[in-house]
Each structure stands twice: as structure tokens, then as C-alpha cells.
mmCIF file of C-alpha atoms in Angstrom:
data_model
loop_
_atom_site.group_PDB
_atom_site.id
_atom_site.type_symbol
_atom_site.label_atom_id
_atom_site.label_comp_id
_atom_site.label_asym_id
_atom_site.label_seq_id
_atom_site.Cartn_x
_atom_site.Cartn_y
_atom_site.Cartn_z
ATOM 1 C CA GLN A 284 -1.577 9.822 14.907
ATOM 2 C CA SER A 285 -4.168 8.083 17.563
ATOM 3 C CA ALA A 286 -2.621 4.408 18.559
ATOM 4 C CA LEU A 287 -5.077 1.495 17.036
ATOM 5 C CA THR A 288 -7.461 0.558 19.773
ATOM 6 C CA GLN A 289 -6.383 -3.583 21.509
ATOM 7 C CA PRO A 290 -7.806 -5.117 24.076
ATOM 8 C CA ARG A 291 -5.742 -4.415 27.419
ATOM 9 C CA SER A 292 -6.295 -8.491 28.397
ATOM 10 C CA VAL A 293 -6.634 -11.722 26.943
ATOM 11 C CA SER A 294 -6.568 -14.582 28.904
ATOM 12 C CA GLY A 295 -6.858 -18.514 27.682
ATOM 13 C CA SER A 296 -5.841 -22.094 29.150
ATOM 14 C CA PRO A 297 -3.009 -24.575 27.585
ATOM 15 C CA GLY A 298 -4.311 -25.392 24.394
ATOM 16 C CA GLN A 299 -7.876 -22.918 23.388
ATOM 17 C CA SER A 300 -7.577 -19.974 21.448
ATOM 18 C CA VAL A 301 -6.995 -16.507 21.461
ATOM 19 C CA THR A 302 -8.356 -13.611 19.273
ATOM 20 C CA ILE A 303 -5.935 -9.846 19.627
ATOM 21 C CA SER A 304 -8.589 -7.574 17.720
ATOM 22 C CA CYS A 305 -6.942 -4.233 16.743
ATOM 23 C CA SER A 306 -9.139 -1.400 15.569
ATOM 24 C CA GLY A 307 -8.182 2.090 13.499
ATOM 25 C CA THR A 308 -9.558 3.411 10.845
ATOM 26 C CA SER A 309 -9.309 3.782 7.358
ATOM 27 C CA SER A 310 -6.250 5.900 7.903
ATOM 28 C CA ASP A 311 -4.161 3.729 9.461
ATOM 29 C CA VAL A 312 -5.824 -0.568 9.620
ATOM 30 C CA GLY A 313 -8.162 -0.213 6.575
ATOM 31 C CA GLY A 314 -6.342 2.483 4.277
ATOM 32 C CA TYR A 315 -3.066 -0.150 4.055
ATOM 33 C CA ASP A 316 -2.330 -3.817 3.898
ATOM 34 C CA TYR A 317 0.099 -3.496 6.293
ATOM 35 C CA VAL A 318 -0.326 -4.634 9.566
ATOM 36 C CA SER A 319 2.248 -6.074 12.060
ATOM 37 C CA TRP A 320 2.270 -7.569 15.110
ATOM 38 C CA TYR A 321 4.289 -7.875 17.404
ATOM 39 C CA GLN A 322 5.067 -9.690 20.717
ATOM 40 C CA LEU A 323 6.963 -8.658 24.033
ATOM 41 C CA HIS A 324 8.570 -10.927 26.781
ATOM 42 C CA PRO A 325 10.068 -8.882 29.656
ATOM 43 C CA GLY A 326 13.536 -7.200 29.345
ATOM 44 C CA LYS A 327 13.583 -9.455 26.015
ATOM 45 C CA ALA A 328 13.566 -7.595 22.220
ATOM 46 C CA PRO A 329 10.459 -7.062 20.846
ATOM 47 C CA ASN A 330 9.297 -10.234 17.861
ATOM 48 C CA LEU A 331 8.203 -9.902 15.093
ATOM 49 C CA ILE A 332 4.878 -12.363 14.914
ATOM 50 C CA ILE A 333 3.013 -11.113 11.594
ATOM 51 C CA TYR A 334 4.123 -8.425 9.276
ATOM 52 C CA ASP A 335 1.966 -7.588 6.218
ATOM 53 C CA VAL A 336 -1.834 -8.600 7.490
ATOM 54 C CA THR A 337 -1.174 -12.398 7.290
ATOM 55 C CA VAL A 338 2.601 -13.385 7.011
ATOM 56 C CA ARG A 339 4.479 -15.281 9.731
ATOM 57 C CA PRO A 340 8.308 -14.533 8.962
ATOM 58 C CA SER A 341 9.994 -17.251 9.304
ATOM 59 C CA GLY A 342 11.231 -19.142 12.878
ATOM 60 C CA VAL A 343 7.201 -18.787 14.098
ATOM 61 C CA PRO A 344 5.476 -20.636 14.877
ATOM 62 C CA ASP A 345 2.569 -21.129 12.613
ATOM 63 C CA ARG A 346 0.329 -21.869 15.694
ATOM 64 C CA PHE A 347 0.437 -17.627 15.679
ATOM 65 C CA SER A 348 -1.878 -16.573 12.782
ATOM 66 C CA GLY A 349 -3.174 -12.956 10.852
ATOM 67 C CA SER A 350 -6.036 -11.088 9.796
ATOM 68 C CA LYS A 351 -7.844 -8.156 8.634
ATOM 69 C CA SER A 352 -11.652 -7.315 7.843
ATOM 70 C CA GLY A 353 -12.380 -3.103 7.244
ATOM 71 C CA ASN A 354 -10.518 -1.547 10.189
ATOM 72 C CA THR A 355 -9.867 -3.903 12.281
ATOM 73 C CA ALA A 356 -7.353 -6.766 12.142
ATOM 74 C CA SER A 357 -6.497 -9.655 14.905
ATOM 75 C CA LEU A 358 -3.948 -11.337 15.916
ATOM 76 C CA THR A 359 -5.137 -15.471 16.529
ATOM 77 C CA ILE A 360 -2.761 -17.917 18.677
ATOM 78 C CA SER A 361 -3.834 -21.361 18.254
ATOM 79 C CA GLY A 362 -3.134 -23.884 20.638
ATOM 80 C CA LEU A 363 -1.986 -22.040 23.296
ATOM 81 C CA GLN A 364 1.245 -22.676 25.451
ATOM 82 C CA ALA A 365 3.157 -21.206 28.357
ATOM 83 C CA GLU A 366 5.654 -19.458 26.200
ATOM 84 C CA ASP A 367 2.690 -17.288 23.924
ATOM 85 C CA GLU A 368 2.632 -15.483 27.763
ATOM 86 C CA ALA A 369 3.633 -12.154 27.234
ATOM 87 C CA ASP A 370 2.625 -8.421 25.963
ATOM 88 C CA TYR A 371 1.436 -8.408 22.194
ATOM 89 C CA TYR A 372 1.578 -4.766 19.998
ATOM 90 C CA CYS A 373 -0.161 -4.088 16.986
ATOM 91 C CA SER A 374 1.061 -1.818 14.364
ATOM 92 C CA SER A 375 0.098 0.336 11.126
ATOM 93 C CA TYR A 376 1.427 2.136 8.535
ATOM 94 C CA GLU A 377 -1.040 5.549 7.946
ATOM 95 C CA GLY A 378 0.853 6.996 5.452
ATOM 96 C CA ASN A 379 2.984 10.101 4.678
ATOM 97 C CA TYR A 380 6.232 8.198 6.097
ATOM 98 C CA GLN A 381 4.286 7.115 9.430
ATOM 99 C CA TRP A 382 3.716 4.430 11.976
ATOM 100 C CA VAL A 383 1.027 3.872 14.816
ATOM 101 C CA PHE A 384 0.953 1.368 17.755
ATOM 102 C CA GLY A 385 -1.650 0.188 19.358
ATOM 103 C CA GLY A 386 -1.826 0.646 23.136
ATOM 104 C CA GLY A 387 -0.970 -3.433 23.847
ATOM 105 C CA THR A 388 -3.141 -6.430 25.096
ATOM 106 C CA THR A 389 -1.489 -8.954 27.885
ATOM 107 C CA LEU A 390 -2.550 -12.520 27.693
ATOM 108 C CA THR A 391 -2.196 -14.120 30.323
ATOM 109 C CA VAL A 392 -2.642 -17.903 29.894
ATOM 110 C CA LEU A 393 -4.476 -19.237 32.848
ATOM 111 C CA GLN B 137 25.638 -11.512 15.603
ATOM 112 C CA LEU B 138 23.461 -9.860 14.516
ATOM 113 C CA GLN B 139 21.662 -6.659 17.413
ATOM 114 C CA LEU B 140 20.586 -4.001 17.830
ATOM 115 C CA GLN B 141 21.832 -2.170 21.527
ATOM 116 C CA GLU B 142 21.521 0.710 22.684
ATOM 117 C CA SER B 143 22.942 3.171 24.931
ATOM 118 C CA GLY B 144 22.559 6.526 26.875
ATOM 119 C CA PRO B 145 22.199 8.102 30.340
ATOM 120 C CA GLY B 146 19.350 6.079 31.975
ATOM 121 C CA LEU B 147 18.532 9.404 34.267
ATOM 122 C CA VAL B 148 17.754 13.049 32.835
ATOM 123 C CA LYS B 149 16.504 16.052 34.781
ATOM 124 C CA PRO B 150 13.907 17.598 33.720
ATOM 125 C CA SER B 151 14.084 20.619 30.680
ATOM 126 C CA GLN B 152 17.309 18.238 29.765
ATOM 127 C CA THR B 153 18.298 17.024 26.368
ATOM 128 C CA LEU B 154 18.379 12.727 26.378
ATOM 129 C CA SER B 155 20.760 11.138 23.947
ATOM 130 C CA LEU B 156 21.238 7.956 23.381
ATOM 131 C CA SER B 157 23.363 5.683 20.578
ATOM 132 C CA CYS B 158 22.335 2.457 18.618
ATOM 133 C CA ALA B 159 24.654 0.112 17.646
ATOM 134 C CA VAL B 160 24.501 -1.852 14.719
ATOM 135 C CA SER B 161 26.267 -5.279 14.527
ATOM 136 C CA GLY B 162 26.280 -7.891 11.788
ATOM 137 C CA ASP B 163 25.085 -5.359 8.954
ATOM 138 C CA SER B 164 25.436 -2.380 8.022
ATOM 139 C CA ILE B 165 24.057 0.997 7.700
ATOM 140 C CA SER B 166 25.564 2.189 4.872
ATOM 141 C CA THR B 167 24.057 -0.640 2.799
ATOM 142 C CA GLY B 168 21.376 1.641 2.990
ATOM 143 C CA ARG B 169 18.568 -1.354 2.976
ATOM 144 C CA HIS B 170 17.080 -0.506 6.477
ATOM 145 C CA SER B 171 15.311 2.398 7.843
ATOM 146 C CA TRP B 172 16.090 2.674 11.290
ATOM 147 C CA SER B 173 14.349 4.132 14.144
ATOM 148 C CA TRP B 174 13.666 4.144 17.322
ATOM 149 C CA ILE B 175 10.224 3.587 19.697
ATOM 150 C CA ARG B 176 9.317 4.262 23.421
ATOM 151 C CA GLN B 177 7.238 2.971 26.001
ATOM 152 C CA ALA B 178 6.180 5.351 28.903
ATOM 153 C CA PRO B 179 5.619 3.018 31.862
ATOM 154 C CA GLY B 180 1.627 1.629 31.682
ATOM 155 C CA ARG B 181 1.928 2.457 28.211
ATOM 156 C CA GLY B 182 2.023 1.216 25.148
ATOM 157 C CA LEU B 183 4.567 1.540 21.833
ATOM 158 C CA GLU B 184 5.307 5.257 20.657
ATOM 159 C CA TRP B 185 7.037 5.088 17.800
ATOM 160 C CA VAL B 186 9.276 8.265 17.198
ATOM 161 C CA GLY B 187 10.587 8.282 14.264
ATOM 162 C CA TYR B 188 13.176 6.596 11.598
ATOM 163 C CA ILE B 189 16.449 7.837 9.521
ATOM 164 C CA TYR B 190 17.511 6.415 6.023
ATOM 165 C CA HIS B 191 21.102 6.131 4.924
ATOM 166 C CA SER B 192 20.128 9.090 3.160
ATOM 167 C CA GLY B 193 19.968 10.554 5.859
ATOM 168 C CA ASP B 194 16.185 11.476 5.523
ATOM 169 C CA THR B 195 14.160 11.303 8.284
ATOM 170 C CA TYR B 196 10.601 11.644 9.413
ATOM 171 C CA TYR B 197 8.735 11.945 12.783
ATOM 172 C CA ASN B 198 5.939 11.622 15.142
ATOM 173 C CA PRO B 199 3.918 14.972 14.207
ATOM 174 C CA SER B 200 3.715 14.896 17.805
ATOM 175 C CA LEU B 201 7.123 15.472 19.417
ATOM 176 C CA LYS B 202 9.011 16.207 15.894
ATOM 177 C CA SER B 203 10.186 19.430 17.727
ATOM 178 C CA ARG B 204 11.759 18.010 19.131
ATOM 179 C CA VAL B 205 13.243 15.146 18.216
ATOM 180 C CA THR B 206 16.871 14.576 15.454
ATOM 181 C CA ILE B 207 17.427 11.535 14.403
ATOM 182 C CA SER B 208 21.131 10.965 12.524
ATOM 183 C CA ILE B 209 23.247 8.849 12.106
ATOM 184 C CA ASN B 210 26.682 7.581 11.887
ATOM 185 C CA THR B 211 28.164 5.050 8.967
ATOM 186 C CA THR B 212 32.044 5.390 10.956
ATOM 187 C CA LYS B 213 30.544 3.828 13.509
ATOM 188 C CA ASN B 214 27.699 1.506 12.446
ATOM 189 C CA GLN B 215 25.331 2.982 14.903
ATOM 190 C CA PHE B 216 22.381 5.670 14.718
ATOM 191 C CA SER B 217 21.436 8.236 17.996
ATOM 192 C CA LEU B 218 18.385 9.616 18.948
ATOM 193 C CA ARG B 219 18.408 14.243 20.390
ATOM 194 C CA LEU B 220 14.409 14.840 22.356
ATOM 195 C CA THR B 221 15.016 18.039 24.164
ATOM 196 C CA SER B 222 13.044 19.669 27.205
ATOM 197 C CA MET B 223 12.836 16.747 28.437
ATOM 198 C CA ALA B 224 9.888 16.438 30.859
ATOM 199 C CA ALA B 225 8.493 13.569 33.810
ATOM 200 C CA GLU B 226 6.484 11.811 30.391
ATOM 201 C CA ASP B 227 9.216 11.492 28.419
ATOM 202 C CA SER B 228 10.179 8.933 30.810
ATOM 203 C CA ALA B 229 10.592 5.704 28.992
ATOM 204 C CA VAL B 230 12.018 2.043 27.917
ATOM 205 C CA TYR B 231 13.736 3.131 24.167
ATOM 206 C CA TYR B 232 13.598 1.152 22.042
ATOM 207 C CA CYS B 233 16.044 1.545 18.018
ATOM 208 C CA ALA B 234 14.516 -0.855 15.139
ATOM 209 C CA ARG B 235 15.571 -1.742 11.952
ATOM 210 C CA ALA B 236 12.787 -1.741 9.093
ATOM 211 C CA LEU B 237 13.602 -3.456 5.362
ATOM 212 C CA LYS B 238 12.989 0.008 3.194
ATOM 213 C CA TRP B 239 10.491 0.272 1.343
ATOM 214 C CA THR B 240 8.544 -2.264 3.914
ATOM 215 C CA TRP B 241 6.408 -1.105 6.801
ATOM 216 C CA TYR B 242 7.287 -3.672 9.598
ATOM 217 C CA PHE B 243 9.702 -3.297 11.647
ATOM 218 C CA ASP B 244 12.221 -7.020 11.899
ATOM 219 C CA LEU B 245 14.637 -6.326 13.989
ATOM 220 C CA TRP B 246 14.932 -4.702 17.926
ATOM 221 C CA GLY B 247 17.056 -4.034 20.584
ATOM 222 C CA ARG B 248 16.362 -4.543 24.077
ATOM 223 C CA GLY B 249 15.704 -0.763 24.991
ATOM 224 C CA THR B 250 16.798 1.640 27.089
ATOM 225 C CA LEU B 251 15.361 2.254 30.468
ATOM 226 C CA VAL B 252 15.594 6.497 30.796
ATOM 227 C CA THR B 253 13.678 8.701 34.020
ATOM 228 C CA VAL B 254 13.197 12.011 33.858
ATOM 229 C CA SER B 255 13.286 13.124 37.317
ATOM 230 C CA SER B 256 15.902 16.071 39.203
#
């Protein structure tokens, strides 16, 4: 079980868009449409922002969107806001009733 | 209010066993509608899925931890627990409990996490 690969950090100015990638293999990201994304603010419970690759839970702004191509999933945040500054993690089902997470990406809003 | 709350010791000695609990509020484990997971994050590292349990008692563990992990469920107390043996420094982490709807593969509810440090 190897962690999914994410960039360590990304940054953008308010109003801009950023994309965070999540690279896996055909055994996880590429093999299932079960990629999810989580937002982590220090001291708070992690928050689900995307599931099943593209689905946004109710209450999550439509500035957040997900996609997948081959073995790589992506999270795009458009119209960056200061409160978007957080750590973001992807996760994928990898078969055999198991999950795998990415290494996490720190988003800095400049 | 729907929430998960982790509890347990903040400090564990090397080679000892860690025991954590996750209290479920606003939902009933007994409905059998969800799986109940433990996930951890070591300092400076990413999230790591530890394992999960269904209401039936069926458990699934991260292969890298399987020999040391036990997750159990207590429907009377509406909580589930993690037991991790032979603790070492690399097991120091924030431990989160989380919920997933049965047969889905995303966590829709998390606790705030509890920091566990392994040190003599």
C-alpha cells in the first residue's frame, strides 16, 4: 500500500484558481471512481469536499471541483479565498476493502 | 449534534499498548449503516488509514499494521475503539476516528483527532 502522490505545496492569490494533483496507479486511482478529497484546518475535524471523483457534498462551495484522468485525480479550487488556506488530502479505494491516502498538499493563499 | 470524539492517553511508553475510543453522538452505531474507521497522521507526514469495523464486527486493517491492530465496537456505549500494540516512536501521531456510509469509499464525518506521543 503506497501513498498517493501529491505536491507538497501550492499557492495562489485571492480570486485565482489552483489545481492539486493526486497520482496513483491502476490499482487505486485509475481502477476505481472512488477518489475523495479532504480539507484539514489545524485543530479542526477534517472536512470532506469531494467524493466519488467529482461529487460535491451539500454545503461545499461550487468553487471546489474534482476530476480524474487515468491514474491521476485533481482538485481545482477556483476563486481562491483566504479561508481556503489549509492542507488538502486525496484518498482512493484500492480494492480489498482498503483505502489509501495521499501525502497531503499545503495550500497557501498569498 | 452529530459528532465523533476521540479519547485516550496523550502519552504512551515504547512497547506499550495504545487504547483509544471514539464516542459517536447524533447517530447510532447499531443502525449498521456505516463503517467506523481509524486514521492517523504522524508529524510532518500524510494521513494513513489504520482500519475500520462494521456493526457486524467485521474488520479490515491496513496490511502494514495488521499484526498490531485491533478495532472493536461497543453498541451499548455507542462507541468504537482502537488497540495498537508494541507502540514505537513512529506511531506518534494524531489519531482520528471517522465514519463512512456502508459500501461507500469516502469519510463523511471525522473527529477532531487526538495526539498520541510515544516516549519514555
